[in-house]
Amino acid sequence: MFLMMISFLLVGLAAGDESWYKLSYQGTREACLNEVVDTSHCPDAFPVFPEAAVANPTCSLAIVGAGTGGLYMGMRLVDEGIVAAADVCIFDATERVGGRAYSLRYSGLNLVVDAGAYRTWPEFTPVTHALITEYLGLNASCYDPGESPCEKFVITDPATGHNLGFTAYIESMADRLISAGARWYPWYYLNKITPANGTLALEFANDATATVRSPTSGVAGGGLVLNVPQRPLLEIFRASAGTLNLGLPVFEAAHAVQTAIATKVYLYYETAWWLELGLTSGSFQLEGDASNMVLNGRYHDGDTICVAGECSGFLLAAYVNDYAGQLSQYFRRFQRERPEPVTIISDSTIEGQMFLEHAHDRITEYHIYENVSPSYAVFTAQQLLTTSGPPAFAVVATWNIATLGSGGGWHGWTDETLVDAMPGILSEDYGIHVVNEAYSKVQSWAEGSLEVADATLASAYGIPRYWDVPVADVPLHLAQTAAVECAGEDEDPDGTTAGTATTDDAGAGATVDDELLCFLGDATVELATDGTTTIKLRDVVAGLEIATGFGTGVVRRVLEHRVGAEVEVVVVDTVAGEVVGTPTHPVFVGGEWREIAETLRNGHFGGGDGVRVETRYVDAFYNLEVEGAGNAYLLNGALIASGLGDNVDLNLQFPRQKIWKDRAAKAAA
């Protein structure tokens, strides 16, 4: 999820004038008002906090980046009496607090869009949930009404139950600090840090400066908190390499992660047709490309409101991410400016109408033609979608490498040997603390930033953890270091290798493209020894001789794809139990290789309750590269799955999946 942005650095623009900065970044409401005729499509202004009067302050504690981890550290230090609120300065590169939590409020519609971070999941984010509900006293309600018991939560108004926006808890921390006397400095880009006589001199892009009393000068509670993501942090380090005497270890630690490119698309319908179809929970997917909008949505995510039985609201139509930005390619042309995280696309413009009609056509295509197991009457859906017409406007959030203050949606590790290197690497010498999700053990969640903040409070300031909840002691997720698909795409797609399994991760809290995945590890694989001995798919190792359904094969490679998210899967019931896999993996049915979803759609499985599409939480999927008869593996003694792994030569020689058939055709053309 999108947390703790702030402090992006632009070079070569005129300093001393805030207007230079707004040439490329105006803020969501201002940009919308400048372009959209129907102003009801524009969100409210972000909450405004009183700005400090002194432009070049002296502070005991400076927080650069008004996101979760930085504001939490400031709040705890003030609450513990370590530093006075009046000695705290909060700087941000933008006009707002929240970082990659980005709540857009539509007071005229009584609706909220969380264009960035959006929920807690106590099983994985216990500190975040406790901070919101216990420390700050905010109300939380179930994110998905289809869950029982509820596992994931959003922040709501206790009186009405209405969504307040996930940024509410960050705004609450800012309000506590600023109301107590902390000084707030929006539109402050940090360019450079220079140590001098026990202080740190901060230079900002608007020609302002600040002096920070470092703990090295003996000031209790002093220090500099860099609550910024990787890309802006690297800019600060590059400009400060000489003044801070930064060596190779610092830059190696800084480069140990990479950023994910993420896009969320919400469509506003004046008639919430999905609710009329009873679609209040679950997800839907439809592959896309540069010409066709990808769908990866959830019925329960978007905010809706019903008055006198008439419902309207936002449908989350797409939530996609990868490390190369391929899944976001359709949306790039419609983005206002790359530094803007959000673009409002309205039906009041010709281009907007084009986008919205296409989006509606894709929604219709899925619900009428592509949904292999609808819970609704297709004829009714067609009537409702025709009557409703295209959405009035869309909120498109694209978190890319140029997004102001973030440089992406979240981060993934590329070198886990450096997991503990970054947060305290400058603490002892300079009192500079790197506190963010990027260099944490729970990447892609605010949880990571909070856990780093708690560890820093303990090590640098002697403040014990406030929470009696378990925290991660090893990285929960590892980044893929190359873009891979379930059938494989890269010559050398290795992620982080453990034994014979290659781990590729979509990031906790992320939505994943099913091309990255394959089957749950509970399915069994039959060994070739006697025809009766089986082993769990997750326990298979390279070198095993297995049954392929065509004879005997040898496992050459085991691929483990970490997910940590809810995804759409196809479930096939067999005598030996369920086989659960991603819709695009090829299986051998009816004498030929077909993708599972196609097989189900065309009735090759025979229909019935034994084969169905569901949305499930998945921790990891597994796939095999098999040498030998059929290049396949037999699951639960019933389903023959393609065993080409991510071997490019094999997949081009024996194209079974649509992506490889297309690629082979192009190669032959």
PDB file of C-alpha atoms in Angstrom, residues 243-446:
ATOM      1  CA  THR A 243      28.826  16.715   3.528  1.00  0.00           C
ATOM      2  CA  LEU A 244      27.764  13.510   5.306  1.00  0.00           C
ATOM      3  CA  ASN A 245      30.790  11.556   4.085  1.00  0.00           C
ATOM      4  CA  LEU A 246      28.564   8.791   2.741  1.00  0.00           C
ATOM      5  CA  GLY A 247      30.459   5.707   1.659  1.00  0.00           C
ATOM      6  CA  LEU A 248      29.696   2.576  -0.318  1.00  0.00           C
ATOM      7  CA  PRO A 249      27.800   0.785   2.515  1.00  0.00           C
ATOM      8  CA  VAL A 250      25.192   3.564   2.625  1.00  0.00           C
ATOM      9  CA  PHE A 251      24.484   3.421  -1.090  1.00  0.00           C
ATOM     10  CA  GLU A 252      24.491  -0.384  -1.130  1.00  0.00           C
ATOM     11  CA  ALA A 253      21.882  -0.343   1.623  1.00  0.00           C
ATOM     12  CA  ALA A 254      19.859   2.314  -0.201  1.00  0.00           C
ATOM     13  CA  HIS A 255      19.789   0.241  -3.393  1.00  0.00           C
ATOM     14  CA  ALA A 256      18.719  -2.990  -1.668  1.00  0.00           C
ATOM     15  CA  VAL A 257      15.065  -2.398  -2.591  1.00  0.00           C
ATOM     16  CA  GLN A 258      13.102  -1.484  -5.691  1.00  0.00           C
ATOM     17  CA  THR A 259       9.794   0.310  -6.226  1.00  0.00           C
ATOM     18  CA  ALA A 260       6.555  -1.208  -7.469  1.00  0.00           C
ATOM     19  CA  ILE A 261       4.431   0.656 -10.008  1.00  0.00           C
ATOM     20  CA  ALA A 262       0.798   0.567  -8.913  1.00  0.00           C
ATOM     21  CA  THR A 263      -2.485   1.788 -10.370  1.00  0.00           C
ATOM     22  CA  LYS A 264      -5.964   2.011  -8.864  1.00  0.00           C
ATOM     23  CA  VAL A 265      -9.011   2.948 -10.926  1.00  0.00           C
ATOM     24  CA  TYR A 266     -12.372   3.851  -9.394  1.00  0.00           C
ATOM     25  CA  LEU A 267     -15.445   4.401 -11.571  1.00  0.00           C
ATOM     26  CA  TYR A 268     -18.275   6.562 -10.227  1.00  0.00           C
ATOM     27  CA  TYR A 269     -21.715   5.286 -11.216  1.00  0.00           C
ATOM     28  CA  GLU A 270     -24.850   7.231 -10.402  1.00  0.00           C
ATOM     29  CA  THR A 271     -26.552   3.839 -10.232  1.00  0.00           C
ATOM     30  CA  ALA A 272     -24.565   1.202  -8.350  1.00  0.00           C
ATOM     31  CA  TRP A 273     -25.710  -1.618 -10.619  1.00  0.00           C
ATOM     32  CA  TRP A 274     -23.436  -4.204  -8.964  1.00  0.00           C
ATOM     33  CA  LEU A 275     -25.344  -3.846  -5.709  1.00  0.00           C
ATOM     34  CA  GLU A 276     -28.596  -4.521  -7.554  1.00  0.00           C
ATOM     35  CA  LEU A 277     -27.009  -7.757  -8.786  1.00  0.00           C
ATOM     36  CA  GLY A 278     -26.152  -8.698  -5.207  1.00  0.00           C
ATOM     37  CA  LEU A 279     -22.421  -8.239  -5.831  1.00  0.00           C
ATOM     38  CA  THR A 280     -21.392  -6.862  -2.446  1.00  0.00           C
ATOM     39  CA  SER A 281     -18.227  -8.919  -2.007  1.00  0.00           C
ATOM     40  CA  GLY A 282     -15.590 -10.531  -4.183  1.00  0.00           C
ATOM     41  CA  SER A 283     -13.409  -9.619  -7.124  1.00  0.00           C
ATOM     42  CA  PHE A 284     -13.254  -9.798 -10.912  1.00  0.00           C
ATOM     43  CA  GLN A 285     -10.440  -9.905 -13.466  1.00  0.00           C
ATOM     44  CA  LEU A 286     -10.046  -9.435 -17.202  1.00  0.00           C
ATOM     45  CA  GLU A 287      -6.676  -9.293 -18.936  1.00  0.00           C
ATOM     46  CA  GLY A 288      -5.720  -6.077 -20.695  1.00  0.00           C
ATOM     47  CA  ASP A 289      -2.941  -4.447 -22.681  1.00  0.00           C
ATOM     48  CA  ALA A 290      -2.004  -1.054 -24.103  1.00  0.00           C
ATOM     49  CA  SER A 291      -5.276  -0.920 -26.063  1.00  0.00           C
ATOM     50  CA  ASN A 292      -7.643  -2.578 -23.624  1.00  0.00           C
ATOM     51  CA  MET A 293      -8.100  -1.562 -20.007  1.00  0.00           C
ATOM     52  CA  VAL A 294      -7.159  -4.316 -17.592  1.00  0.00           C
ATOM     53  CA  LEU A 295      -9.768  -5.207 -14.969  1.00  0.00           C
ATOM     54  CA  ASN A 296      -8.759  -6.349 -11.510  1.00  0.00           C
ATOM     55  CA  GLY A 297     -11.503  -5.040  -9.290  1.00  0.00           C
ATOM     56  CA  ARG A 298     -13.414  -5.647  -6.088  1.00  0.00           C
ATOM     57  CA  TYR A 299     -17.112  -5.119  -5.466  1.00  0.00           C
ATOM     58  CA  HIS A 300     -16.676  -4.408  -1.755  1.00  0.00           C
ATOM     59  CA  ASP A 301     -13.856  -1.870  -1.969  1.00  0.00           C
ATOM     60  CA  GLY A 302     -15.451   1.253  -3.439  1.00  0.00           C
ATOM     61  CA  ASP A 303     -17.526   3.543  -1.239  1.00  0.00           C
ATOM     62  CA  THR A 304     -21.279   3.526  -1.930  1.00  0.00           C
ATOM     63  CA  ILE A 305     -24.320   5.248  -0.476  1.00  0.00           C
ATOM     64  CA  CYS A 306     -28.015   4.409  -0.656  1.00  0.00           C
ATOM     65  CA  VAL A 307     -30.841   6.908  -0.198  1.00  0.00           C
ATOM     66  CA  ALA A 308     -34.465   5.752  -0.311  1.00  0.00           C
ATOM     67  CA  GLY A 309     -33.373   2.535  -1.988  1.00  0.00           C
ATOM     68  CA  GLU A 310     -31.377   4.287  -4.716  1.00  0.00           C
ATOM     69  CA  CYS A 311     -27.645   3.531  -4.542  1.00  0.00           C
ATOM     70  CA  SER A 312     -24.672   5.235  -6.142  1.00  0.00           C
ATOM     71  CA  GLY A 313     -20.946   5.040  -5.625  1.00  0.00           C
ATOM     72  CA  PHE A 314     -17.491   3.982  -6.720  1.00  0.00           C
ATOM     73  CA  LEU A 315     -16.544   0.634  -8.184  1.00  0.00           C
ATOM     74  CA  LEU A 316     -12.891  -0.389  -7.890  1.00  0.00           C
ATOM     75  CA  ALA A 317     -12.342  -1.526 -11.469  1.00  0.00           C
ATOM     76  CA  ALA A 318      -8.581  -2.033 -11.438  1.00  0.00           C
ATOM     77  CA  TYR A 319      -5.884  -2.438  -8.819  1.00  0.00           C
ATOM     78  CA  VAL A 320      -2.707  -3.675 -10.480  1.00  0.00           C
ATOM     79  CA  ASN A 321       1.000  -3.549  -9.818  1.00  0.00           C
ATOM     80  CA  ASP A 322       4.307  -4.847 -11.036  1.00  0.00           C
ATOM     81  CA  TYR A 323       7.905  -3.697 -10.986  1.00  0.00           C
ATOM     82  CA  ALA A 324       8.107  -2.702 -14.644  1.00  0.00           C
ATOM     83  CA  GLY A 325       4.805  -0.841 -14.986  1.00  0.00           C
ATOM     84  CA  GLN A 326       3.548  -3.125 -17.750  1.00  0.00           C
ATOM     85  CA  LEU A 327       0.159  -3.680 -16.130  1.00  0.00           C
ATOM     86  CA  SER A 328      -0.430   0.079 -15.906  1.00  0.00           C
ATOM     87  CA  GLN A 329       0.377   0.780 -19.548  1.00  0.00           C
ATOM     88  CA  TYR A 330      -3.185   1.505 -20.706  1.00  0.00           C
ATOM     89  CA  PHE A 331      -3.628   4.271 -18.145  1.00  0.00           C
ATOM     90  CA  ARG A 332      -0.435   6.222 -18.872  1.00  0.00           C
ATOM     91  CA  ARG A 333      -1.905   8.181 -21.767  1.00  0.00           C
ATOM     92  CA  PHE A 334      -4.749   9.449 -19.614  1.00  0.00           C
ATOM     93  CA  GLN A 335      -2.619  10.583 -16.686  1.00  0.00           C
ATOM     94  CA  ARG A 336      -2.532  14.382 -16.379  1.00  0.00           C
ATOM     95  CA  GLU A 337       1.122  14.706 -15.375  1.00  0.00           C
ATOM     96  CA  ARG A 338       3.412  11.978 -14.136  1.00  0.00           C
ATOM     97  CA  PRO A 339       4.157  13.758 -10.822  1.00  0.00           C
ATOM     98  CA  GLU A 340       0.403  13.832 -10.070  1.00  0.00           C
ATOM     99  CA  PRO A 341      -0.624  10.621  -8.304  1.00  0.00           C
ATOM    100  CA  VAL A 342      -4.300  11.137  -9.197  1.00  0.00           C
ATOM    101  CA  THR A 343      -6.092  12.166 -12.378  1.00  0.00           C
ATOM    102  CA  ILE A 344      -9.840  12.817 -12.501  1.00  0.00           C
ATOM    103  CA  ILE A 345     -11.305  11.700 -15.832  1.00  0.00           C
ATOM    104  CA  SER A 346     -14.696  13.307 -16.428  1.00  0.00           C
ATOM    105  CA  ASP A 347     -17.451  12.775 -18.959  1.00  0.00           C
ATOM    106  CA  SER A 348     -17.448  16.547 -19.469  1.00  0.00           C
ATOM    107  CA  THR A 349     -14.592  16.164 -22.002  1.00  0.00           C
ATOM    108  CA  ILE A 350     -14.422  14.202 -25.266  1.00  0.00           C
ATOM    109  CA  GLU A 351     -11.321  12.338 -24.113  1.00  0.00           C
ATOM    110  CA  GLY A 352     -12.967  11.576 -20.796  1.00  0.00           C
ATOM    111  CA  GLN A 353     -16.055  10.193 -22.528  1.00  0.00           C
ATOM    112  CA  MET A 354     -13.806   7.947 -24.616  1.00  0.00           C
ATOM    113  CA  PHE A 355     -12.091   6.546 -21.519  1.00  0.00           C
ATOM    114  CA  LEU A 356     -15.316   6.062 -19.567  1.00  0.00           C
ATOM    115  CA  GLU A 357     -17.157   4.384 -22.440  1.00  0.00           C
ATOM    116  CA  HIS A 358     -14.242   2.013 -22.943  1.00  0.00           C
ATOM    117  CA  ALA A 359     -14.112   1.242 -19.215  1.00  0.00           C
ATOM    118  CA  HIS A 360     -17.847   0.524 -19.207  1.00  0.00           C
ATOM    119  CA  ASP A 361     -17.492  -1.696 -22.270  1.00  0.00           C
ATOM    120  CA  ARG A 362     -14.796  -3.706 -20.493  1.00  0.00           C
ATOM    121  CA  ILE A 363     -16.952  -4.006 -17.374  1.00  0.00           C
ATOM    122  CA  THR A 364     -19.839  -5.173 -19.561  1.00  0.00           C
ATOM    123  CA  GLU A 365     -17.629  -7.627 -21.440  1.00  0.00           C
ATOM    124  CA  TYR A 366     -16.594  -9.303 -18.220  1.00  0.00           C
ATOM    125  CA  HIS A 367     -20.003  -9.485 -16.566  1.00  0.00           C
ATOM    126  CA  ILE A 368     -21.882 -10.603 -19.675  1.00  0.00           C
ATOM    127  CA  TYR A 369     -19.386 -12.761 -21.549  1.00  0.00           C
ATOM    128  CA  GLU A 370     -16.280 -13.572 -19.503  1.00  0.00           C
ATOM    129  CA  ASN A 371     -17.551 -14.403 -16.020  1.00  0.00           C
ATOM    130  CA  VAL A 372     -17.406 -18.198 -16.076  1.00  0.00           C
ATOM    131  CA  SER A 373     -19.471 -18.664 -12.929  1.00  0.00           C
ATOM    132  CA  PRO A 374     -21.869 -15.739 -12.428  1.00  0.00           C
ATOM    133  CA  SER A 375     -24.044 -15.599  -9.324  1.00  0.00           C
ATOM    134  CA  TYR A 376     -26.513 -13.377 -11.149  1.00  0.00           C
ATOM    135  CA  ALA A 377     -28.798 -13.642 -14.155  1.00  0.00           C
ATOM    136  CA  VAL A 378     -26.774 -12.502 -17.157  1.00  0.00           C
ATOM    137  CA  PHE A 379     -29.854 -11.015 -18.822  1.00  0.00           C
ATOM    138  CA  THR A 380     -30.522  -8.892 -15.725  1.00  0.00           C
ATOM    139  CA  ALA A 381     -26.903  -7.751 -15.665  1.00  0.00           C
ATOM    140  CA  GLN A 382     -27.104  -6.759 -19.317  1.00  0.00           C
ATOM    141  CA  GLN A 383     -30.242  -4.714 -18.678  1.00  0.00           C
ATOM    142  CA  LEU A 384     -28.722  -2.947 -15.671  1.00  0.00           C
ATOM    143  CA  LEU A 385     -25.448  -2.164 -17.422  1.00  0.00           C
ATOM    144  CA  THR A 386     -27.276  -0.846 -20.475  1.00  0.00           C
ATOM    145  CA  THR A 387     -29.623   1.285 -18.380  1.00  0.00           C
ATOM    146  CA  SER A 388     -26.873   2.642 -16.160  1.00  0.00           C
ATOM    147  CA  GLY A 389     -24.612   3.641 -19.038  1.00  0.00           C
ATOM    148  CA  PRO A 390     -20.953   4.631 -18.608  1.00  0.00           C
ATOM    149  CA  PRO A 391     -19.715   6.059 -15.311  1.00  0.00           C
ATOM    150  CA  ALA A 392     -19.841   9.834 -14.849  1.00  0.00           C
ATOM    151  CA  PHE A 393     -16.165  10.081 -13.941  1.00  0.00           C
ATOM    152  CA  ALA A 394     -13.164   8.055 -12.885  1.00  0.00           C
ATOM    153  CA  VAL A 395     -10.456   8.466 -10.281  1.00  0.00           C
ATOM    154  CA  VAL A 396      -7.202   7.101 -11.698  1.00  0.00           C
ATOM    155  CA  ALA A 397      -4.308   6.808  -9.264  1.00  0.00           C
ATOM    156  CA  THR A 398      -0.991   5.952 -10.908  1.00  0.00           C
ATOM    157  CA  TRP A 399       1.954   5.604  -8.529  1.00  0.00           C
ATOM    158  CA  ASN A 400       4.992   5.570 -10.801  1.00  0.00           C
ATOM    159  CA  ILE A 401       8.686   6.441 -10.556  1.00  0.00           C
ATOM    160  CA  ALA A 402       7.926  10.123 -11.248  1.00  0.00           C
ATOM    161  CA  THR A 403       5.131  10.505  -8.691  1.00  0.00           C
ATOM    162  CA  LEU A 404       5.945  13.458  -6.487  1.00  0.00           C
ATOM    163  CA  GLY A 405       7.466  12.349  -3.216  1.00  0.00           C
ATOM    164  CA  SER A 406       7.030   8.613  -3.688  1.00  0.00           C
ATOM    165  CA  GLY A 407       8.613   7.259  -6.858  1.00  0.00           C
ATOM    166  CA  GLY A 408       6.213   4.321  -6.831  1.00  0.00           C
ATOM    167  CA  GLY A 409       3.564   2.562  -4.792  1.00  0.00           C
ATOM    168  CA  TRP A 410       5.712   0.568  -2.374  1.00  0.00           C
ATOM    169  CA  HIS A 411       8.961  -1.389  -2.262  1.00  0.00           C
ATOM    170  CA  GLY A 412      10.353  -4.899  -2.430  1.00  0.00           C
ATOM    171  CA  TRP A 413      13.697  -6.290  -1.334  1.00  0.00           C
ATOM    172  CA  THR A 414      16.324  -7.157  -3.918  1.00  0.00           C
ATOM    173  CA  ASP A 415      19.057  -8.017  -1.402  1.00  0.00           C
ATOM    174  CA  GLU A 416      17.812  -9.517   1.848  1.00  0.00           C
ATOM    175  CA  THR A 417      21.328  -9.618   3.295  1.00  0.00           C
ATOM    176  CA  LEU A 418      20.936  -5.856   3.842  1.00  0.00           C
ATOM    177  CA  VAL A 419      17.531  -5.961   5.527  1.00  0.00           C
ATOM    178  CA  ASP A 420      18.809  -4.434   8.773  1.00  0.00           C
ATOM    179  CA  ALA A 421      21.335  -2.037   7.247  1.00  0.00           C
ATOM    180  CA  MET A 422      19.442   1.131   6.398  1.00  0.00           C
ATOM    181  CA  PRO A 423      17.250   2.367   9.300  1.00  0.00           C
ATOM    182  CA  GLY A 424      20.075   3.148  11.712  1.00  0.00           C
ATOM    183  CA  ILE A 425      22.973   3.574   9.316  1.00  0.00           C
ATOM    184  CA  LEU A 426      23.311   7.323  10.098  1.00  0.00           C
ATOM    185  CA  SER A 427      21.824   7.352  13.595  1.00  0.00           C
ATOM    186  CA  GLU A 428      24.981   7.084  15.681  1.00  0.00           C
ATOM    187  CA  ASP A 429      27.092   9.572  13.727  1.00  0.00           C
ATOM    188  CA  TYR A 430      24.490  12.209  12.917  1.00  0.00           C
ATOM    189  CA  GLY A 431      21.219  11.462  14.692  1.00  0.00           C
ATOM    190  CA  ILE A 432      19.584  10.888  11.298  1.00  0.00           C
ATOM    191  CA  HIS A 433      16.966   8.133  11.321  1.00  0.00           C
ATOM    192  CA  VAL A 434      15.585   6.555   8.147  1.00  0.00           C
ATOM    193  CA  VAL A 435      12.030   5.520   8.972  1.00  0.00           C
ATOM    194  CA  ASN A 436       9.927   4.164   6.138  1.00  0.00           C
ATOM    195  CA  GLU A 437       8.182   1.149   4.671  1.00  0.00           C
ATOM    196  CA  ALA A 438      10.921   0.684   2.066  1.00  0.00           C
ATOM    197  CA  TYR A 439      13.619  -0.651   4.403  1.00  0.00           C
ATOM    198  CA  SER A 440      11.324  -2.555   6.742  1.00  0.00           C
ATOM    199  CA  LYS A 441      10.389  -6.172   7.243  1.00  0.00           C
ATOM    200  CA  VAL A 442       6.764  -5.522   6.264  1.00  0.00           C
ATOM    201  CA  GLN A 443       7.032  -3.778   2.939  1.00  0.00           C
ATOM    202  CA  SER A 444       4.013  -2.316   1.122  1.00  0.00           C
ATOM    203  CA  TRP A 445       2.177  -1.641   4.385  1.00  0.00           C
ATOM    204  CA  ALA A 446       2.305   1.250   6.872  1.00  0.00           C
TER     205      ALA A 446
END
